[in-house]
CSV table of C-alpha atoms and ligand atoms in Angstrom, one decimal:
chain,number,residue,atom,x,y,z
A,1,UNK,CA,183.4,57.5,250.3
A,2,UNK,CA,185.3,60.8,250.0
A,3,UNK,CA,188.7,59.9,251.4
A,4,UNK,CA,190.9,57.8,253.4
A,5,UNK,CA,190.1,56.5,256.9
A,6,UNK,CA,191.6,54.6,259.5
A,7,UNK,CA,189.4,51.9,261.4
A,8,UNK,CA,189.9,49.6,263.7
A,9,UNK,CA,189.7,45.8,262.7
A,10,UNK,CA,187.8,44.0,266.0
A,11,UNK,CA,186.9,40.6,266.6
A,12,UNK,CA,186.1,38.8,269.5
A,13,UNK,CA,187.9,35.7,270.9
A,14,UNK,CA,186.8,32.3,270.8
A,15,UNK,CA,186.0,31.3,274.5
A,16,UNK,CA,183.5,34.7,274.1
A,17,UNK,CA,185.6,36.9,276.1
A,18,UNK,CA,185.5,41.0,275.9
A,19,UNK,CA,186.2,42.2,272.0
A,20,UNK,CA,189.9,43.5,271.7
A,21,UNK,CA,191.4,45.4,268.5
A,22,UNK,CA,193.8,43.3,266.7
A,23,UNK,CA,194.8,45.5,264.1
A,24,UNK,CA,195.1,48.7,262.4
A,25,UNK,CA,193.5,49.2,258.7
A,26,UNK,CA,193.3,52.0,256.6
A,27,UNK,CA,190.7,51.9,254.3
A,28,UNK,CA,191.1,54.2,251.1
A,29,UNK,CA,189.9,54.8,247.8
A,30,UNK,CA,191.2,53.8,244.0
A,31,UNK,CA,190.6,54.0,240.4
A,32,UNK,CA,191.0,50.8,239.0
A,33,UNK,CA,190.5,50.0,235.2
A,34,UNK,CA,187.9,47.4,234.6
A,35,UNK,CA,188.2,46.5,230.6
A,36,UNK,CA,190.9,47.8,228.2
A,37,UNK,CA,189.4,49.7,225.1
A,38,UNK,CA,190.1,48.2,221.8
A,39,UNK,CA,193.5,50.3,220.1
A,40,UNK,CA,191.1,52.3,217.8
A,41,UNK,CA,188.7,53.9,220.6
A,42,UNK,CA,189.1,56.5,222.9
A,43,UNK,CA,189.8,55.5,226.6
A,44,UNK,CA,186.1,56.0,228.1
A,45,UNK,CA,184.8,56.5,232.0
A,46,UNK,CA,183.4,52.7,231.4
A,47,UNK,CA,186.7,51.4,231.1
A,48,UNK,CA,187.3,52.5,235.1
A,49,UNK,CA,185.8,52.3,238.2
A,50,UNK,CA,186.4,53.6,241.9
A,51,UNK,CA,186.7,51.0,244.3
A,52,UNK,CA,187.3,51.1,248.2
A,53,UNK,CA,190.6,49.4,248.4
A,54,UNK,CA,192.5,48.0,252.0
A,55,UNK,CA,196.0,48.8,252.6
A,56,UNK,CA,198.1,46.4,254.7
A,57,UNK,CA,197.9,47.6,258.3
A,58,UNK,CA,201.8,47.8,259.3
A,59,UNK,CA,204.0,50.1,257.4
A,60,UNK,CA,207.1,47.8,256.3
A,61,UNK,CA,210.7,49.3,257.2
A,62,UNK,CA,211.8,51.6,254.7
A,63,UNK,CA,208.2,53.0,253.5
A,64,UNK,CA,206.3,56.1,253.1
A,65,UNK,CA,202.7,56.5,253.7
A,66,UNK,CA,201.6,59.1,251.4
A,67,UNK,CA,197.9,61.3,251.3
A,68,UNK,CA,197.3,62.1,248.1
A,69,UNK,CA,197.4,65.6,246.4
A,70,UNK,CA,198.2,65.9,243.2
A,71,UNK,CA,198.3,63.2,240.1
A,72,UNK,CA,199.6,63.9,236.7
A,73,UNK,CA,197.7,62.5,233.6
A,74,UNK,CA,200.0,62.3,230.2
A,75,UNK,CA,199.5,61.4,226.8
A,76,UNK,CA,201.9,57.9,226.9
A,77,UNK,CA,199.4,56.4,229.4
A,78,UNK,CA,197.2,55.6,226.2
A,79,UNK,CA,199.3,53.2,225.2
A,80,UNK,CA,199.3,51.7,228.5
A,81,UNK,CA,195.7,51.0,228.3
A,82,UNK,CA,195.9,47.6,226.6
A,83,UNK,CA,198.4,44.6,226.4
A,84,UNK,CA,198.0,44.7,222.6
A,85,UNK,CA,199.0,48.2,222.0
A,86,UNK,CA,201.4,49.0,219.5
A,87,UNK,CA,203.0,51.6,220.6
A,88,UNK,CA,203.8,50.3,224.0
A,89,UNK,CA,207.5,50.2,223.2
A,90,UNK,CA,210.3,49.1,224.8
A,91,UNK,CA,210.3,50.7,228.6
A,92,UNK,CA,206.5,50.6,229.0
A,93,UNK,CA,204.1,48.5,230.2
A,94,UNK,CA,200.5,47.8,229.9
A,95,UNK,CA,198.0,48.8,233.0
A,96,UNK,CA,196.6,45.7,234.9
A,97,UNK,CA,193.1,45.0,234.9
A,98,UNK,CA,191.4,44.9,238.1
A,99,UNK,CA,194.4,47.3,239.7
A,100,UNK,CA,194.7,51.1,239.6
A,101,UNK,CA,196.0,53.1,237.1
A,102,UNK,CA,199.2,54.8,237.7
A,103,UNK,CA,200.9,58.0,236.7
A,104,UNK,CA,202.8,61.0,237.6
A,105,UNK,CA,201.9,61.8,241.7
A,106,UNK,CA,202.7,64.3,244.8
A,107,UNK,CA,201.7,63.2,248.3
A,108,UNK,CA,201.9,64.7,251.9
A,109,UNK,CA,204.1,61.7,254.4
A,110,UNK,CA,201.6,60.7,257.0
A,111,UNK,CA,203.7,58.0,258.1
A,112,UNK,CA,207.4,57.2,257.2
A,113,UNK,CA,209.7,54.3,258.6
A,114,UNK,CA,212.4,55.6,256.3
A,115,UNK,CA,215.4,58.1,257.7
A,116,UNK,CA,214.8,60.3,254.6
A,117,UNK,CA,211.0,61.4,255.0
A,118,UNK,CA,209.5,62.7,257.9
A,119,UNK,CA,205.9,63.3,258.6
A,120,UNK,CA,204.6,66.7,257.0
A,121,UNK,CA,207.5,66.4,254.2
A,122,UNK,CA,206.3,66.2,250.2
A,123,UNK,CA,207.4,63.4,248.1
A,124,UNK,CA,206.5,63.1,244.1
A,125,UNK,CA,206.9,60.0,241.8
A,126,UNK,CA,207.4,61.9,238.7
A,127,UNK,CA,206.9,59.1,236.2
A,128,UNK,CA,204.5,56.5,235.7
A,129,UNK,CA,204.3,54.5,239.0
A,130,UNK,CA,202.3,56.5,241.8
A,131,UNK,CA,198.8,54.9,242.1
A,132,UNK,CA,195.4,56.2,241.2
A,133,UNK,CA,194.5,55.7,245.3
A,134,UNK,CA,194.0,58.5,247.7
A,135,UNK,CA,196.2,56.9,249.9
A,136,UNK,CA,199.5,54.5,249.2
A,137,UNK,CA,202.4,53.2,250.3
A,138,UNK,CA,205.6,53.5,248.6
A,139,UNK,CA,209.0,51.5,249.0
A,140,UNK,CA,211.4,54.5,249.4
A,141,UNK,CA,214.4,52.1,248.6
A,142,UNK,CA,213.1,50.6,245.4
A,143,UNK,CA,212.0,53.8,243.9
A,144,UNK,CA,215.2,55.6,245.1
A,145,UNK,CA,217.1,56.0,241.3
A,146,UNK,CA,219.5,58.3,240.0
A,147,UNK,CA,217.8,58.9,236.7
A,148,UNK,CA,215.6,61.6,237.6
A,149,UNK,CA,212.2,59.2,237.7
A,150,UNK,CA,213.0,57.9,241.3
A,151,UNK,CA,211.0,59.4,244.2
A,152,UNK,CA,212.0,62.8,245.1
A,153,UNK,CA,211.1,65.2,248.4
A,154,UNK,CA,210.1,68.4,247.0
A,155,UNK,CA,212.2,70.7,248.9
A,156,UNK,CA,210.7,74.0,247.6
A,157,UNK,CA,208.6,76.1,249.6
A,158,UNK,CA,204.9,75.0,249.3
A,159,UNK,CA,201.8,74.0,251.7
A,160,UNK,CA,199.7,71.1,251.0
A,161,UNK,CA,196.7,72.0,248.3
A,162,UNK,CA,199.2,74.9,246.9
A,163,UNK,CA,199.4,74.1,242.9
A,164,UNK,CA,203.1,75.1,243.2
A,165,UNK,CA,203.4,71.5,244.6
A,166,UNK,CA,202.3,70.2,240.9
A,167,UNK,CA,205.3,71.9,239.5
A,168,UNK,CA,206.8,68.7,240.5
A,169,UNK,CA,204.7,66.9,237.5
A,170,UNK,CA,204.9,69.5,235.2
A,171,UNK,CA,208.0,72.3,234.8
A,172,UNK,CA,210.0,70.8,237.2
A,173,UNK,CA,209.0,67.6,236.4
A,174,UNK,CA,208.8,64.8,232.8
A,175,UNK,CA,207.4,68.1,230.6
A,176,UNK,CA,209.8,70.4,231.7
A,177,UNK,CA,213.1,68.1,230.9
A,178,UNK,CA,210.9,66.7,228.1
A,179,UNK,CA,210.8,70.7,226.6
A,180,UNK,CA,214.4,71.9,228.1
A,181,UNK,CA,216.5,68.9,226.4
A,182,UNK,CA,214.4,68.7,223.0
A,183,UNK,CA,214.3,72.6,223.0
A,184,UNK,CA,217.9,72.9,223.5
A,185,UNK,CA,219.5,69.4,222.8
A,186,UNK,CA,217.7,68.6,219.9
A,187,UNK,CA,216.6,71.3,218.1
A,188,UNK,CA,218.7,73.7,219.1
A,189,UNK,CA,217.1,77.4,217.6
A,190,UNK,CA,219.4,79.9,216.9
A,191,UNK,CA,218.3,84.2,216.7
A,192,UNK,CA,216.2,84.4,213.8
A,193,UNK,CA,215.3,81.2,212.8
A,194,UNK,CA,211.6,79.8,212.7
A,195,UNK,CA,210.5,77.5,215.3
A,196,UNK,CA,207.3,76.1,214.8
A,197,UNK,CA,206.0,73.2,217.8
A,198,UNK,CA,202.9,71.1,217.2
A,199,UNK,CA,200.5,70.4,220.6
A,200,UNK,CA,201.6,74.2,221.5
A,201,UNK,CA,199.3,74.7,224.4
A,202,UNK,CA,200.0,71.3,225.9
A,203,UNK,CA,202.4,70.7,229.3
A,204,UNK,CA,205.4,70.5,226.8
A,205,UNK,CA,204.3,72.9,224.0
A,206,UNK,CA,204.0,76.1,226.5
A,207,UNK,CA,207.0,75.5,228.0
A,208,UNK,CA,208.8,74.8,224.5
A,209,UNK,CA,207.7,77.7,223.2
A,210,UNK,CA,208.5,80.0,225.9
A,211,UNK,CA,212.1,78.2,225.7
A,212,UNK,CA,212.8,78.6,222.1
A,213,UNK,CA,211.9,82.2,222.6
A,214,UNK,CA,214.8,82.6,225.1
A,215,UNK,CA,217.0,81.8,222.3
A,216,UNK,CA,215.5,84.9,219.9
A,217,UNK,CA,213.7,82.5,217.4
A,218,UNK,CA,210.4,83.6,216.0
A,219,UNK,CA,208.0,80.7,217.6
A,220,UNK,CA,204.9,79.4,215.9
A,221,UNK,CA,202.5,77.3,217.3
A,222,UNK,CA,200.3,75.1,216.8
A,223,UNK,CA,196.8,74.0,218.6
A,224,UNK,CA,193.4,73.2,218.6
A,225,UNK,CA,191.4,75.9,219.6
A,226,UNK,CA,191.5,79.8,219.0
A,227,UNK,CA,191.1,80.5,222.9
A,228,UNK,CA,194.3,78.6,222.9
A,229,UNK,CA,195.9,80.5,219.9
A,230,UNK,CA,195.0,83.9,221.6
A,231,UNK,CA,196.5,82.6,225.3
A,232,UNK,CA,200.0,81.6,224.0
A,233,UNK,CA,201.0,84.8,222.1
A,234,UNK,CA,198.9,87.0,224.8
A,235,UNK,CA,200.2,85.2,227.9
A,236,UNK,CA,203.0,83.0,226.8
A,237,UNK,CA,204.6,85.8,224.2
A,238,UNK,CA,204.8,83.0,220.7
A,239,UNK,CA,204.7,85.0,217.7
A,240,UNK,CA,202.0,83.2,216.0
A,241,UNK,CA,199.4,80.6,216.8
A,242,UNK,CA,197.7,78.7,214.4
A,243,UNK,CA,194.1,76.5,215.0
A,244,UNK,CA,194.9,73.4,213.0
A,245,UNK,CA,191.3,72.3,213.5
A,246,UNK,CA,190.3,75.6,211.5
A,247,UNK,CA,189.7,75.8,207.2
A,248,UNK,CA,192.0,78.2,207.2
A,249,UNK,CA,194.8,76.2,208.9
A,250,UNK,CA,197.1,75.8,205.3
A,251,UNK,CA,196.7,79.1,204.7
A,252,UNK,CA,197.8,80.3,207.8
A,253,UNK,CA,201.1,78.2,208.6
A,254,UNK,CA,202.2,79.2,204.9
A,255,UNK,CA,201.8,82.9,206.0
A,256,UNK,CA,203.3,82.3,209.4
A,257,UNK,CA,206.0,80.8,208.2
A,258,UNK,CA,206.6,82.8,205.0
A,259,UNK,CA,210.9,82.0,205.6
A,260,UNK,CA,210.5,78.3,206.2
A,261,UNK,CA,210.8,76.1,209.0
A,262,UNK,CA,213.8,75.9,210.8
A,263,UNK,CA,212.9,73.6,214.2
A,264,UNK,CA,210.0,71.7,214.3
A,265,UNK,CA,209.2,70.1,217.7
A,266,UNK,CA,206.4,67.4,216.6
A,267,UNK,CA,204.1,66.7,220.1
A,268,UNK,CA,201.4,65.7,217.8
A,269,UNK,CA,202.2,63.7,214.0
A,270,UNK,CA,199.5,63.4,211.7
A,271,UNK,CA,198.1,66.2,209.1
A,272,UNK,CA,199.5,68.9,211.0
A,273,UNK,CA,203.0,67.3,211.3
A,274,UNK,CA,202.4,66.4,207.4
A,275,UNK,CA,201.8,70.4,206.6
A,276,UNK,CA,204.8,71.4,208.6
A,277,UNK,CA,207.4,69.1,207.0
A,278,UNK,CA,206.7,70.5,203.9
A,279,UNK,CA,207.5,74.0,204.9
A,280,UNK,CA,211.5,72.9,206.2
A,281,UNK,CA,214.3,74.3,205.5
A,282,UNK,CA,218.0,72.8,204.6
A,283,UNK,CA,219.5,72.1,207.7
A,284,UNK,CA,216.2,71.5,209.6
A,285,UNK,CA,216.2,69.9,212.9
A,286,UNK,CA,213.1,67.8,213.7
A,287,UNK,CA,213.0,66.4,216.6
A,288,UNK,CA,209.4,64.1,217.0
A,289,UNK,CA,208.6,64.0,221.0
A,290,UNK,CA,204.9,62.6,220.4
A,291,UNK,CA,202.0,61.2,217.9
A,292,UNK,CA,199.2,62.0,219.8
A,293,UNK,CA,197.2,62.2,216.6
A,294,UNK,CA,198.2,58.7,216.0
A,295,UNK,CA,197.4,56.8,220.1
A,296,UNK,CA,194.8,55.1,218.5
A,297,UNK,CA,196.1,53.8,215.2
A,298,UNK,CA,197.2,49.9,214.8
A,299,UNK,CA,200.8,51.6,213.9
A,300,UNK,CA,204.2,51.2,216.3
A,301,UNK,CA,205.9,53.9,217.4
A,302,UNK,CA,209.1,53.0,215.7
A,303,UNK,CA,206.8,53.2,212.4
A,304,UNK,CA,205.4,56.6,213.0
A,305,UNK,CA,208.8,58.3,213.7
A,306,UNK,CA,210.7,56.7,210.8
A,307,UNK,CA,210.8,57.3,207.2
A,308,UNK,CA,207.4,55.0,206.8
A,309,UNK,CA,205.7,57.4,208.7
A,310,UNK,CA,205.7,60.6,206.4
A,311,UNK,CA,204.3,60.6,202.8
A,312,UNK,CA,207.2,59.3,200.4
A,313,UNK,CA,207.4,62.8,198.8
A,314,UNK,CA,208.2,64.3,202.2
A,315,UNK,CA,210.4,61.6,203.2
A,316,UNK,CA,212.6,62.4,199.7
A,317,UNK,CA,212.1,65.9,200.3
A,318,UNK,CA,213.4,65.7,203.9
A,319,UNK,CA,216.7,64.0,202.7
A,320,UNK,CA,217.3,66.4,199.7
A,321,UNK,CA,217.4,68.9,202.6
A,322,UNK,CA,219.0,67.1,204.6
A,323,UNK,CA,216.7,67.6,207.5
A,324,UNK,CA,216.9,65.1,210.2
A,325,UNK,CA,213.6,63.6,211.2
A,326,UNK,CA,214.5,62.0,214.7
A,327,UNK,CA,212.6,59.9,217.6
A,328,UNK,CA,212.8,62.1,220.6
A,329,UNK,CA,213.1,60.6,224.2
A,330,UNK,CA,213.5,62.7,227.4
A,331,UNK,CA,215.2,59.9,228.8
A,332,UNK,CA,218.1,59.2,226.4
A,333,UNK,CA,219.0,62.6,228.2
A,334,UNK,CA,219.0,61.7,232.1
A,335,UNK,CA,222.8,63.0,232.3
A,336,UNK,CA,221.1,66.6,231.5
A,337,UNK,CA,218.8,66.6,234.3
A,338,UNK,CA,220.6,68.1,237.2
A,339,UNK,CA,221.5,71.2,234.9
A,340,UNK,CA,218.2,71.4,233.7
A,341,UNK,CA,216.3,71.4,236.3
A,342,UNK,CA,218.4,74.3,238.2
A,343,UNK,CA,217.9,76.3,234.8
A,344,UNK,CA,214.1,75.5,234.8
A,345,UNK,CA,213.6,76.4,238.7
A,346,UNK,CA,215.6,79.5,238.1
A,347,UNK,CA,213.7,80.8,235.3
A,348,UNK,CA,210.6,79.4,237.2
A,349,UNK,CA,211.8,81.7,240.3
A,350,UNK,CA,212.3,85.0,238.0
A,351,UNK,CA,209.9,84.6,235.9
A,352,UNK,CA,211.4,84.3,232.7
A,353,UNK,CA,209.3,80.8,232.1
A,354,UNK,CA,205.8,81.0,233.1
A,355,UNK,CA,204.0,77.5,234.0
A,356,UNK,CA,200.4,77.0,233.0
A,357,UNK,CA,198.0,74.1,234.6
A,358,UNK,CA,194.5,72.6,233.8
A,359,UNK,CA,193.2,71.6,237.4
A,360,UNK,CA,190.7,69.0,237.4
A,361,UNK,CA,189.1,69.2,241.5
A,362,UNK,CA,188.9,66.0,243.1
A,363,UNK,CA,189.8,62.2,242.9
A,364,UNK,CA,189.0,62.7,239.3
A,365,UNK,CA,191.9,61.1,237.5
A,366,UNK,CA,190.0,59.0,234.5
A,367,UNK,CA,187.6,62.3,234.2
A,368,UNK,CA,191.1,64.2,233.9
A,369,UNK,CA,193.0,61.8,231.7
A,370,UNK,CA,190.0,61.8,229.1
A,371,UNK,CA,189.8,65.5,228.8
A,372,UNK,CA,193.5,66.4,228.5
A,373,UNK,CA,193.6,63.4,225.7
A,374,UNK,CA,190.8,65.4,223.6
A,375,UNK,CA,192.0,68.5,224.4
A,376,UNK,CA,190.5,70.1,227.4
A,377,UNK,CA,193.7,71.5,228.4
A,378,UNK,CA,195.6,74.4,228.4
A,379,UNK,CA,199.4,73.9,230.1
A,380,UNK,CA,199.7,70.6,232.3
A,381,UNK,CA,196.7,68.5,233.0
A,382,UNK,CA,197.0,68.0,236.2
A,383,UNK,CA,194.4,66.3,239.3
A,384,UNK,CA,193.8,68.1,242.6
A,385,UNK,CA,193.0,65.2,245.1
A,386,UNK,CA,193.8,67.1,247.7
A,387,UNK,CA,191.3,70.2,249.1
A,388,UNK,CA,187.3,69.9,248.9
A,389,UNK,CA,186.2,67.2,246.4
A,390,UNK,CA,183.9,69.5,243.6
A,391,UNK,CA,183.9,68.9,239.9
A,392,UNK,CA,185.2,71.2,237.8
A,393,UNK,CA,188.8,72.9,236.8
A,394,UNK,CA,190.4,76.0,237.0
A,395,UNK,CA,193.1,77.3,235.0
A,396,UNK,CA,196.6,78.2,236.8
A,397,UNK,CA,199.0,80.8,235.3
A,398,UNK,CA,202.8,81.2,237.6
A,399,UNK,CA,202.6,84.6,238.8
A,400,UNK,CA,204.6,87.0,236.4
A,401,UNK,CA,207.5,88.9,237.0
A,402,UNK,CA,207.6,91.6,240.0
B,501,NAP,P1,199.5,67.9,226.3
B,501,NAP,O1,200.0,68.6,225.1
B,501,NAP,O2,199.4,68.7,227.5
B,501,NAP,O3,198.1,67.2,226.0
B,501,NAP,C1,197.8,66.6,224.9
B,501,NAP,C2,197.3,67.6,223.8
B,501,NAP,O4,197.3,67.0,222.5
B,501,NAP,C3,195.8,68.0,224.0
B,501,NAP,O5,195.6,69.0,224.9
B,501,NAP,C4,195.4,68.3,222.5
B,501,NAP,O6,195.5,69.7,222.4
B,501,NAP,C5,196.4,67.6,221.7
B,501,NAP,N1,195.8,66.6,220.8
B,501,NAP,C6,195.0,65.6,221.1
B,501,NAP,N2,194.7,64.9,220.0
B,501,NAP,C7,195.3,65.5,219.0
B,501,NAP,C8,195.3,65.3,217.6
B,501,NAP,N3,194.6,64.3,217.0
B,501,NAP,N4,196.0,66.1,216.8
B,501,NAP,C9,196.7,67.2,217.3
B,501,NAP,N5,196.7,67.4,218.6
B,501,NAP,C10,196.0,66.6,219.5
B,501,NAP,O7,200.5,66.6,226.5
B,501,NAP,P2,202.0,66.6,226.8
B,501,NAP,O8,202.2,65.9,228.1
B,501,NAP,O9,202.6,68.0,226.7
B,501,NAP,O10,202.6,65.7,225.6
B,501,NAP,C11,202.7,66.2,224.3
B,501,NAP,C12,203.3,65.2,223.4
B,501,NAP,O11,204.6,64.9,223.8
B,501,NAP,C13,202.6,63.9,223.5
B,501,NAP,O12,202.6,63.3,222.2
B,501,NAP,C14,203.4,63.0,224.4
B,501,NAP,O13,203.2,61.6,224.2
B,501,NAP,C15,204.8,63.5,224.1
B,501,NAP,N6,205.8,63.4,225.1
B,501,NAP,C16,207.0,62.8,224.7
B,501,NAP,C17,208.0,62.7,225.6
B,501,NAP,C18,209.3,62.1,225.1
B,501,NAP,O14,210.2,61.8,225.9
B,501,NAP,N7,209.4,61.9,223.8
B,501,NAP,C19,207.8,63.1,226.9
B,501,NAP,C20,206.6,63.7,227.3
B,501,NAP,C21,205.6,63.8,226.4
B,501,NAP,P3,194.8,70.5,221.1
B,501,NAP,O15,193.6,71.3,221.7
B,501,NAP,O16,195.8,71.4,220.6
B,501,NAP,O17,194.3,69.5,220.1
């Protein structure tokens, strides 16, 4: 099945009279997970499968009908992928079996029986609660919330299938607050210092680094491939870039980082994170956004970002400098929002921020999810549903200045 479709539901009465339609059904397409993988393996295509799913055939008062066109995939969904993960923390939790997976999404209206959202207008769930399904309905009501997460009309100018509408899951979305308030809230670079930020070329890291820069720090990042090393200081402007997954990788961040570190925005934890700390400064801030590194380790979360978590002659070293190691979290910043996202569109609009996306073509979300989780992407990871249904990805760079 490539997409949704309305039928007719028909049956015929009992005293054999003439077949009349008794309902309206819209048949539509979902990707449902089918087993959980165990906390130490990857997530794997066998752990999903695309099923033909029913939606109920009236629209209750106060819903959306919503096609399908973009869907964000994001590291914290691994930890979703499991009851018994330990990092599931407190305002997560796990996927059901047998129901889709959820995530970030943007859909066209093509039906609304709420006063907000007409048909033609473009809504986005930013968070973790629009479907894997090509079609869905959403309770405008219970997802209306003043935090920033609730569901939002995009009300810039875009047409359906223009990646511009994805800026709603990325830049102007979870990764952009995520970078604006741990860029500028929490680890706060002033002119000169060294910033360096792990996971550089990820949805956060680009936009991090292109941030810090606006506040004259020298930026060093930090990624896994040298394609992505040479795309952030030719396209994105960081000072340095260093391939942690090269033998040279030591050598490199000691010579990038000849002054110390100043800022170090932590996407990623493990042997990278390990190098960094013992470059800091006095004074350093250190704000830790995300383990990747560690999604599959039987650790919590609240082990990884404490004291436990680092070597014990980092952790002393850390304290005689007084650098402060803290858990980041976007959300402990919802009162920012409003002010960052104007500052985020406004660069957006002159340019001054660039926004990068990795577009997987098609309902491909699992393919998507598994890629961007090993590294297959450069900027957001982001699913185009919408437009014709081919495999592969492109790579999608914001216009530059006029
Ligand atoms: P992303 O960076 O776009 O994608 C994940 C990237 O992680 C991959 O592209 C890969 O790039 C890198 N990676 C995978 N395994 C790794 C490993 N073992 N060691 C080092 N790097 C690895 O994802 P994102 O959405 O921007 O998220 C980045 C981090 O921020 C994640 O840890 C996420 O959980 C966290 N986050 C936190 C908050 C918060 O509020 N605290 C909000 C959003 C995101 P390479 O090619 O470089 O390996």
């Amino acid at each position: 099945m490539r997409s949704s479709s309305t039928f007719f539901h028909i049956t015929r009465s009992r005293r054999g009279g003439a077949s009349r339609i008794v309902r309206r059904l819209i048949r539509t397409e979902a990707v449902v997970l089918t087993s959980y993988p165990r906390v130490s393996d990857d997530v794997d295509l066998t752990n999903f499968e695309r099923r033909e799913i029913i939606l109920p055939d009236t629209l209750p008062h106060g819903h959306v009908e919503l096609e399908t066109l973009y869907l964000s995939v994001d590291p914290y969904m691994r930890c979703r992928f499991g009851p018994e993960h330990p990092q599931l923390g407190e305002y997560l939790d796990p996927f059901q079996l047998l129901s889709p997976v959820a995530g970030g999404g943007v859909g066209r209206v093509v039906r609304s029986t709420h006063s907000n959202f007409r048909v033609g207008d473009f809504a986005c769930l930013p968070f973790d609660d629009y479907p894997w399904q090509r079609r869905v309905h959403i309770d405008v009501d219970k997802y209306t919330r003043s935090d920033g997460w609730g569901l939002a009309k995009i009300d810039w100018h875009a047409s359906a299938c223009q990646v511009e509408l994805a800026l709603a899951l990325g830049t102007l979305g979870m990764p952009g607050l995520t970078s604006y308030c741990g860029m500028l809230e929490a680890a706060k670079p002033c002119e000169g210092e060294t910033v360096v930020i792990s996971g550089a070329a990820g949805a956060c890291g680009t936009l991090a680094g292109q941030i810090a820069r606006m506040s004259n720090a020298r930026v060093v990042g930090i990624c896994g491939s040298d394609e992505k090393c040479d795309f952030l200081k030719r396209k994105l402007g960081f000072d340095s870039a260093i391939n942690y997954k090269s033998p040279s990788f030591l050598r490199s961040l000691n010579e990038a980082c000849a002054d110390g570190v100043d800022c170090y925005f932590d996407n990623v934890g493990g042997f990278v994170s390990e190098a960094v700390l013992r470059l800091v400064n006095t004074n350093a801030r250190i704000p830790v956004c995300g383990q990747i590194a560690s999604y599959s380790e039987e650790v919590a979360y609240t082990t990884l970002v404490s004291a436990e978590g680092i070597p014990p002659d980092v952790a002393s070293e850390l304290e005689a400098k007084r650098a402060n190691r803290f858990r980041y979290l976007v959300l402990d910043h919802s009162a920012r929002f409003p002010t960052a996202l104007k500052k985020l569109r406004d660069w957006t609009a002159s340019g001054a921020l660039r926004s990068v996306a990795t577009v997987t073509r098609g309902f491909r979300p699992a393919e998507a999810f598994i890629s961007m989780m090993s590294g297959g992407n450069i900027g957001k990871a982001i699913v185009e549903v919408c437009g014709r249904d081919e495999e592969g990805e492109y790579l999608w760079i914001s216009a530059p200045p006029p």
